[in-house]
PDB file of C-alpha atoms in Angstrom:
ATOM      1  CA  MET C   1     -25.866  35.145  42.869  1.00 44.00           C
ATOM      2  CA  ASN C   2     -26.890  32.544  40.272  1.00 46.00           C
ATOM      3  CA  ASP C   3     -26.213  29.034  41.686  1.00 45.00           C
ATOM      4  CA  THR C   4     -27.294  27.425  38.338  1.00 43.00           C
ATOM      5  CA  LYS C   5     -24.631  25.009  37.323  1.00 44.00           C
ATOM      6  CA  ILE C   6     -23.514  25.294  33.746  1.00 41.00           C
ATOM      7  CA  LYS C   7     -22.830  21.945  32.165  1.00 41.00           C
ATOM      8  CA  LYS C   8     -19.947  22.003  29.771  1.00 41.00           C
ATOM      9  CA  LYS C   9     -20.547  20.227  26.546  1.00 44.00           C
ATOM     10  CA  GLY C  10     -18.112  17.447  25.910  1.00 39.00           C
ATOM     11  CA  ARG C  11     -16.124  17.806  22.795  1.00 42.00           C
ATOM     12  CA  PRO C  12     -16.738  15.353  20.032  1.00 48.00           C
ATOM     13  CA  LEU C  13     -13.964  12.810  19.578  1.00 52.00           C
ATOM     14  CA  LYS C  14     -12.373  13.442  16.282  1.00 75.00           C
ATOM     15  CA  PHE C  15     -10.695  10.607  14.454  1.00 82.00           C
ATOM     16  CA  ASP C  16     -10.112   9.440  10.869  1.00 90.00           C
ATOM     17  CA  LYS C  17     -12.685   6.909  10.027  1.00 92.00           C
ATOM     18  CA  THR C  18     -10.688   5.280   7.264  1.00 91.00           C
ATOM     19  CA  GLU C  19      -7.809   4.863   9.588  1.00 93.00           C
ATOM     20  CA  ALA C  20      -9.976   3.433  12.319  1.00 95.00           C
ATOM     21  CA  LEU C  21     -11.527   0.874   9.960  1.00 95.00           C
ATOM     22  CA  ALA C  22      -8.040  -0.097   8.697  1.00 93.00           C
ATOM     23  CA  ALA C  23      -7.114  -0.805  12.378  1.00 95.00           C
ATOM     24  CA  ALA C  24     -10.322  -2.715  12.903  1.00 96.00           C
ATOM     25  CA  ILE C  25      -9.542  -4.822   9.846  1.00 94.00           C
ATOM     26  CA  ASN C  26      -6.195  -5.737  11.413  1.00 93.00           C
ATOM     27  CA  VAL C  27      -7.759  -6.869  14.600  1.00 96.00           C
ATOM     28  CA  PHE C  28     -10.413  -8.992  12.914  1.00 96.00           C
ATOM     29  CA  TRP C  29      -7.774 -10.244  10.531  1.00 92.00           C
ATOM     30  CA  SER C  30      -5.457 -11.340  13.318  1.00 90.00           C
ATOM     31  CA  LYS C  31      -8.023 -12.641  15.950  1.00 94.00           C
ATOM     32  CA  GLY C  32     -11.026 -13.402  13.837  1.00 94.00           C
ATOM     33  CA  TYR C  33     -14.620 -12.091  14.433  1.00 97.00           C
ATOM     34  CA  GLU C  34     -15.397 -14.112  17.596  1.00 96.00           C
ATOM     35  CA  GLY C  35     -11.978 -13.547  19.039  1.00 96.00           C
ATOM     36  CA  SER C  36     -11.994  -9.841  18.668  1.00 97.00           C
ATOM     37  CA  SER C  37     -13.279  -8.093  21.784  1.00 97.00           C
ATOM     38  CA  MET C  38     -14.624  -4.562  21.923  1.00 96.00           C
ATOM     39  CA  LYS C  39     -11.576  -3.610  24.020  1.00 97.00           C
ATOM     40  CA  ASP C  40      -9.257  -5.017  21.292  1.00 97.00           C
ATOM     41  CA  LEU C  41     -11.072  -2.978  18.731  1.00 97.00           C
ATOM     42  CA  THR C  42     -11.368   0.378  20.641  1.00 96.00           C
ATOM     43  CA  THR C  43      -7.622   0.100  21.610  1.00 97.00           C
ATOM     44  CA  ALA C  44      -6.498  -0.564  18.099  1.00 96.00           C
ATOM     45  CA  MET C  45      -8.747   2.154  16.592  1.00 96.00           C
ATOM     46  CA  GLY C  46      -7.773   4.754  19.212  1.00 94.00           C
ATOM     47  CA  ILE C  47     -11.297   5.482  20.140  1.00 94.00           C
ATOM     48  CA  ASN C  48     -13.611   4.854  23.110  1.00 94.00           C
ATOM     49  CA  ALA C  49     -16.691   2.620  23.043  1.00 94.00           C
ATOM     50  CA  PRO C  50     -19.268   5.389  22.846  1.00 94.00           C
ATOM     51  CA  SER C  51     -17.537   6.751  19.677  1.00 93.00           C
ATOM     52  CA  LEU C  52     -17.361   3.276  18.225  1.00 94.00           C
ATOM     53  CA  TYR C  53     -21.092   2.746  18.665  1.00 95.00           C
ATOM     54  CA  SER C  54     -22.108   6.224  17.457  1.00 94.00           C
ATOM     55  CA  THR C  55     -19.978   5.980  14.308  1.00 94.00           C
ATOM     56  CA  PHE C  56     -20.026   2.368  13.358  1.00 96.00           C
ATOM     57  CA  GLY C  57     -22.752   0.670  15.302  1.00 95.00           C
ATOM     58  CA  ASP C  58     -22.172  -2.539  17.165  1.00 96.00           C
ATOM     59  CA  LYS C  59     -19.367  -4.989  16.565  1.00 97.00           C
ATOM     60  CA  HIS C  60     -21.412  -6.832  13.871  1.00 97.00           C
ATOM     61  CA  GLN C  61     -21.966  -3.584  11.935  1.00 97.00           C
ATOM     62  CA  LEU C  62     -18.230  -2.686  12.350  1.00 97.00           C
ATOM     63  CA  TYR C  63     -17.264  -5.981  10.943  1.00 98.00           C
ATOM     64  CA  LEU C  64     -19.354  -5.565   7.856  1.00 97.00           C
ATOM     65  CA  GLN C  65     -18.114  -2.090   7.292  1.00 97.00           C
ATOM     66  CA  ALA C  66     -14.502  -3.369   7.685  1.00 96.00           C
ATOM     67  CA  ILE C  67     -15.133  -5.929   4.968  1.00 95.00           C
ATOM     68  CA  ASP C  68     -16.696  -3.324   2.687  1.00 94.00           C
ATOM     69  CA  SER C  69     -13.703  -1.108   3.219  1.00 92.00           C
ATOM     70  CA  TYR C  70     -11.309  -3.904   2.422  1.00 91.00           C
ATOM     71  CA  THR C  71     -13.053  -5.003  -0.751  1.00 90.00           C
ATOM     72  CA  SER C  72     -13.583  -1.465  -2.108  1.00 87.00           C
ATOM     73  CA  ASN C  73      -9.761  -0.877  -2.008  1.00 80.00           C
ATOM     74  CA  ASP C  74      -8.561  -0.864  -5.569  1.00 72.00           C
ATOM     75  CA  ASP C  75      -4.936  -1.055  -4.418  1.00 72.00           C
ATOM     76  CA  CYS C  76      -4.827  -4.770  -3.991  1.00 83.00           C
ATOM     77  CA  GLY C  77      -1.132  -5.657  -4.654  1.00 86.00           C
ATOM     78  CA  PRO C  78      -1.504  -8.782  -6.854  1.00 90.00           C
ATOM     79  CA  LEU C  79      -4.213  -7.302  -8.967  1.00 92.00           C
ATOM     80  CA  VAL C  80      -2.272  -3.975  -9.418  1.00 92.00           C
ATOM     81  CA  ALA C  81       0.810  -5.998 -10.457  1.00 93.00           C
ATOM     82  CA  PHE C  82      -1.236  -8.003 -12.893  1.00 96.00           C
ATOM     83  CA  GLU C  83      -2.871  -4.915 -14.535  1.00 94.00           C
ATOM     84  CA  ASN C  84       0.271  -2.703 -14.667  1.00 94.00           C
ATOM     85  CA  GLU C  85       2.827  -5.046 -16.217  1.00 95.00           C
ATOM     86  CA  SER C  86       2.629  -4.592 -20.007  1.00 95.00           C
ATOM     87  CA  ASP C  87       3.713  -8.126 -21.046  1.00 96.00           C
ATOM     88  CA  LEU C  88       1.027 -10.652 -20.358  1.00 97.00           C
ATOM     89  CA  ARG C  89       3.158 -13.529 -19.345  1.00 96.00           C
ATOM     90  CA  GLU C  90       5.167 -11.201 -17.106  1.00 96.00           C
ATOM     91  CA  ALA C  91       1.882  -9.896 -15.746  1.00 97.00           C
ATOM     92  CA  VAL C  92       0.714 -13.322 -14.777  1.00 96.00           C
ATOM     93  CA  GLN C  93       3.899 -14.110 -13.111  1.00 93.00           C
ATOM     94  CA  SER C  94       3.922 -10.769 -11.285  1.00 93.00           C
ATOM     95  CA  PHE C  95       0.479 -11.593  -9.893  1.00 93.00           C
ATOM     96  CA  PHE C  96       1.688 -14.838  -8.451  1.00 91.00           C
ATOM     97  CA  LYS C  97       4.887 -13.358  -7.062  1.00 88.00           C
ATOM     98  CA  THR C  98       3.129 -10.533  -5.378  1.00 88.00           C
ATOM     99  CA  ALA C  99       0.341 -12.872  -4.037  1.00 86.00           C
ATOM    100  CA  LEU C 100       3.097 -15.085  -2.648  1.00 85.00           C
ATOM    101  CA  GLU C 101       4.741 -12.103  -0.874  1.00 83.00           C
ATOM    102  CA  TYR C 102       1.424 -11.155   0.673  1.00 79.00           C
ATOM    103  CA  ALA C 103       0.891 -14.643   1.889  1.00 77.00           C
ATOM    104  CA  THR C 104       4.158 -14.878   3.636  1.00 78.00           C
ATOM    105  CA  THR C 105       4.966 -11.339   4.712  1.00 71.00           C
ATOM    106  CA  ASN C 106       2.900  -8.475   6.053  1.00 61.00           C
ATOM    107  CA  GLU C 107       3.976  -5.199   7.851  1.00 59.00           C
ATOM    108  CA  ASN C 108       1.351  -6.044  10.551  1.00 59.00           C
ATOM    109  CA  GLY C 109       2.653  -9.602  10.931  1.00 57.00           C
ATOM    110  CA  ILE C 110      -0.634 -11.074   9.461  1.00 68.00           C
ATOM    111  CA  GLN C 111      -0.248 -13.497   6.593  1.00 67.00           C
ATOM    112  CA  GLY C 112      -2.566 -13.997   3.591  1.00 70.00           C
ATOM    113  CA  CYS C 113      -5.757 -12.321   2.683  1.00 81.00           C
ATOM    114  CA  PHE C 114      -8.414 -10.839   4.984  1.00 87.00           C
ATOM    115  CA  LEU C 115     -11.126 -12.451   2.915  1.00 89.00           C
ATOM    116  CA  SER C 116      -9.715 -15.927   2.908  1.00 85.00           C
ATOM    117  CA  THR C 117      -8.280 -16.048   6.395  1.00 84.00           C
ATOM    118  CA  CYS C 118     -11.050 -14.220   8.308  1.00 91.00           C
ATOM    119  CA  VAL C 119     -14.173 -13.492   6.377  1.00 94.00           C
ATOM    120  CA  SER C 120     -14.424 -16.993   4.827  1.00 92.00           C
ATOM    121  CA  THR C 121     -14.333 -18.539   8.415  1.00 92.00           C
ATOM    122  CA  SER C 122     -17.177 -16.302   9.479  1.00 95.00           C
ATOM    123  CA  ALA C 123     -19.320 -16.562   6.340  1.00 95.00           C
ATOM    124  CA  GLY C 124     -21.569 -19.257   7.775  1.00 94.00           C
ATOM    125  CA  THR C 125     -22.067 -17.554  11.194  1.00 96.00           C
ATOM    126  CA  VAL C 126     -21.967 -13.888  10.796  1.00 97.00           C
ATOM    127  CA  ALA C 127     -25.018 -12.431   8.886  1.00 97.00           C
ATOM    128  CA  GLY C 128     -23.952 -10.490   5.808  1.00 97.00           C
ATOM    129  CA  ALA C 129     -20.446 -11.949   5.636  1.00 97.00           C
ATOM    130  CA  LYS C 130     -21.269 -14.639   2.969  1.00 97.00           C
ATOM    131  CA  SER C 131     -22.835 -12.261   0.576  1.00 97.00           C
ATOM    132  CA  ARG C 132     -19.946  -9.869   0.789  1.00 96.00           C
ATOM    133  CA  LEU C 133     -17.416 -12.643   0.265  1.00 95.00           C
ATOM    134  CA  LYS C 134     -19.262 -13.909  -2.667  1.00 96.00           C
ATOM    135  CA  GLN C 135     -19.500 -10.429  -4.198  1.00 96.00           C
ATOM    136  CA  ALA C 136     -15.780  -9.817  -3.482  1.00 93.00           C
ATOM    137  CA  ILE C 137     -14.828 -13.093  -5.401  1.00 94.00           C
ATOM    138  CA  LYS C 138     -17.016 -12.313  -8.363  1.00 96.00           C
ATOM    139  CA  GLU C 139     -15.579  -8.743  -8.684  1.00 94.00           C
ATOM    140  CA  THR C 140     -12.079 -10.102  -8.587  1.00 94.00           C
ATOM    141  CA  ASP C 141     -12.770 -12.613 -11.180  1.00 96.00           C
ATOM    142  CA  ILE C 142     -14.246  -9.903 -13.419  1.00 96.00           C
ATOM    143  CA  ARG C 143     -11.300  -7.617 -12.919  1.00 95.00           C
ATOM    144  CA  LEU C 144      -8.798 -10.358 -13.716  1.00 97.00           C
ATOM    145  CA  ALA C 145     -10.820 -11.416 -16.768  1.00 98.00           C
ATOM    146  CA  ALA C 146     -10.912  -7.770 -18.104  1.00 97.00           C
ATOM    147  CA  ARG C 147      -7.127  -7.918 -18.700  1.00 97.00           C
ATOM    148  CA  PHE C 148      -7.438 -11.185 -20.659  1.00 98.00           C
ATOM    149  CA  GLU C 149     -10.290  -9.605 -22.796  1.00 98.00           C
ATOM    150  CA  SER C 150      -8.097  -6.614 -23.429  1.00 97.00           C
ATOM    151  CA  GLU C 151      -5.365  -8.853 -24.656  1.00 97.00           C
ATOM    152  CA  LYS C 152      -7.854 -10.610 -27.013  1.00 97.00           C
ATOM    153  CA  GLU C 153      -8.753  -7.295 -28.497  1.00 97.00           C
ATOM    154  CA  LYS C 154      -5.042  -6.639 -29.167  1.00 96.00           C
ATOM    155  CA  GLY C 155      -4.625  -9.988 -30.839  1.00 96.00           C
ATOM    156  CA  ASN C 156      -2.367 -11.340 -28.155  1.00 95.00           C
ATOM    157  CA  LEU C 157      -4.743 -14.097 -27.290  1.00 96.00           C
ATOM    158  CA  PRO C 158      -7.188 -16.002 -29.365  1.00 96.00           C
ATOM    159  CA  LYS C 159     -10.844 -15.113 -29.399  1.00 95.00           C
ATOM    160  CA  SER C 160     -11.564 -18.452 -28.006  1.00 96.00           C
ATOM    161  CA  PHE C 161      -9.482 -17.939 -24.794  1.00 97.00           C
ATOM    162  CA  PRO C 162     -11.703 -18.546 -21.698  1.00 97.00           C
ATOM    163  CA  SER C 163     -10.982 -15.231 -19.925  1.00 98.00           C
ATOM    164  CA  LEU C 164     -13.315 -15.756 -17.006  1.00 98.00           C
ATOM    165  CA  LYS C 165     -12.331 -19.329 -16.332  1.00 97.00           C
ATOM    166  CA  ARG C 166      -8.641 -18.487 -16.377  1.00 97.00           C
ATOM    167  CA  ALA C 167      -9.310 -15.537 -14.109  1.00 97.00           C
ATOM    168  CA  GLN C 168     -11.041 -17.948 -11.580  1.00 97.00           C
ATOM    169  CA  LEU C 169      -7.985 -20.276 -11.913  1.00 96.00           C
ATOM    170  CA  MET C 170      -5.702 -17.392 -11.039  1.00 95.00           C
ATOM    171  CA  PHE C 171      -7.792 -16.668  -8.046  1.00 94.00           C
ATOM    172  CA  ASP C 172      -7.908 -20.119  -6.816  1.00 93.00           C
ATOM    173  CA  LEU C 173      -4.214 -20.728  -7.179  1.00 92.00           C
ATOM    174  CA  ARG C 174      -3.578 -17.551  -5.247  1.00 89.00           C
ATOM    175  CA  GLN C 175      -5.711 -18.804  -2.381  1.00 88.00           C
ATOM    176  CA  GLY C 176      -3.479 -21.970  -2.401  1.00 86.00           C
ATOM    177  CA  TYR C 177      -0.489 -19.842  -1.596  1.00 81.00           C
ATOM    178  CA  VAL C 178      -2.474 -18.312   1.330  1.00 79.00           C
ATOM    179  CA  LEU C 179      -3.234 -21.865   2.694  1.00 82.00           C
ATOM    180  CA  ARG C 180       0.347 -23.107   2.291  1.00 83.00           C
ATOM    181  CA  ALA C 181       1.730 -19.889   4.019  1.00 77.00           C
ATOM    182  CA  ARG C 182      -0.639 -20.483   6.919  1.00 74.00           C
ATOM    183  CA  ALA C 183       0.547 -23.969   7.164  1.00 81.00           C
ATOM    184  CA  GLY C 184       4.134 -22.680   7.580  1.00 80.00           C
ATOM    185  CA  ILE C 185       5.532 -23.526   4.191  1.00 81.00           C
ATOM    186  CA  SER C 186       8.396 -21.068   3.492  1.00 78.00           C
ATOM    187  CA  LEU C 187       8.600 -18.585   0.712  1.00 76.00           C
ATOM    188  CA  GLU C 188      11.610 -20.491  -0.731  1.00 78.00           C
ATOM    189  CA  GLU C 189       9.675 -23.676  -1.020  1.00 79.00           C
ATOM    190  CA  MET C 190       6.932 -21.963  -2.997  1.00 79.00           C
ATOM    191  CA  ASN C 191       8.633 -19.570  -5.297  1.00 74.00           C
ATOM    192  CA  ASP C 192       9.940 -21.887  -7.909  1.00 73.00           C
ATOM    193  CA  ASP C 193       6.834 -22.725  -9.651  1.00 79.00           C
ATOM    194  CA  PHE C 194       5.651 -19.457 -11.064  1.00 83.00           C
ATOM    195  CA  GLU C 195       6.446 -20.598 -14.635  1.00 86.00           C
ATOM    196  CA  ASP C 196       4.282 -23.690 -14.315  1.00 89.00           C
ATOM    197  CA  LYS C 197       1.400 -21.693 -12.984  1.00 90.00           C
ATOM    198  CA  THR C 198       1.705 -19.195 -15.725  1.00 92.00           C
ATOM    199  CA  LYS C 199       1.692 -21.957 -18.429  1.00 93.00           C
ATOM    200  CA  MET C 200      -1.500 -23.265 -16.711  1.00 93.00           C
ATOM    201  CA  VAL C 201      -3.279 -19.883 -16.897  1.00 96.00           C
ATOM    202  CA  LEU C 202      -2.144 -18.951 -20.550  1.00 95.00           C
ATOM    203  CA  SER C 203      -2.399 -22.314 -22.162  1.00 92.00           C
ATOM    204  CA  TYR C 204      -4.824 -22.665 -25.157  1.00 84.00           C
ATOM    205  CA  ASN C 205      -5.480 -24.809 -28.105  1.00 71.00           C
ATOM    206  CA  ASN C 206      -4.776 -23.031 -31.497  1.00 58.00           C
TER     207      ASN C 206
END
């Protein structure tokens, strides 16, 4: 009789990495980097600690991958709204309206933008966060400016229109909505100035 014990190999835990990262983003977004425990993360991601470490590394590496996942998503609502509206004035207003919606409502109960509400607060303390934040802002500016450049080519804006500067202005105004929303200012109080902001963005000297 063979008394040798046969060890059964454990089945590898299968999970969707993209979904797990999305869950991690929501935890970091809600609790911040320091406030997010490994238990918080594994529970939300639906995996155990060994699987987290083997797939993503430690908490720090997971955080950086969460930022990368968030910033590589081309489906940012305000940007998509701005790019898909055919009329430029309507496009700018749509950008602000969508940004305001994102700042005041979220299906997960989290207000604002992951970059401005979480990543920016950790940029000075978490290695790699600042460079990623800087790159994300730069890429957003470029993406917004591209629409203005396209309108210049169509003759809808003068050649002298400062595309990048106005793109930066749009981004900064959007962040103002995020801050106001986190301060508890209601949607009703903020949704009556789209026209003024649009004029600021599109104004130019003939």
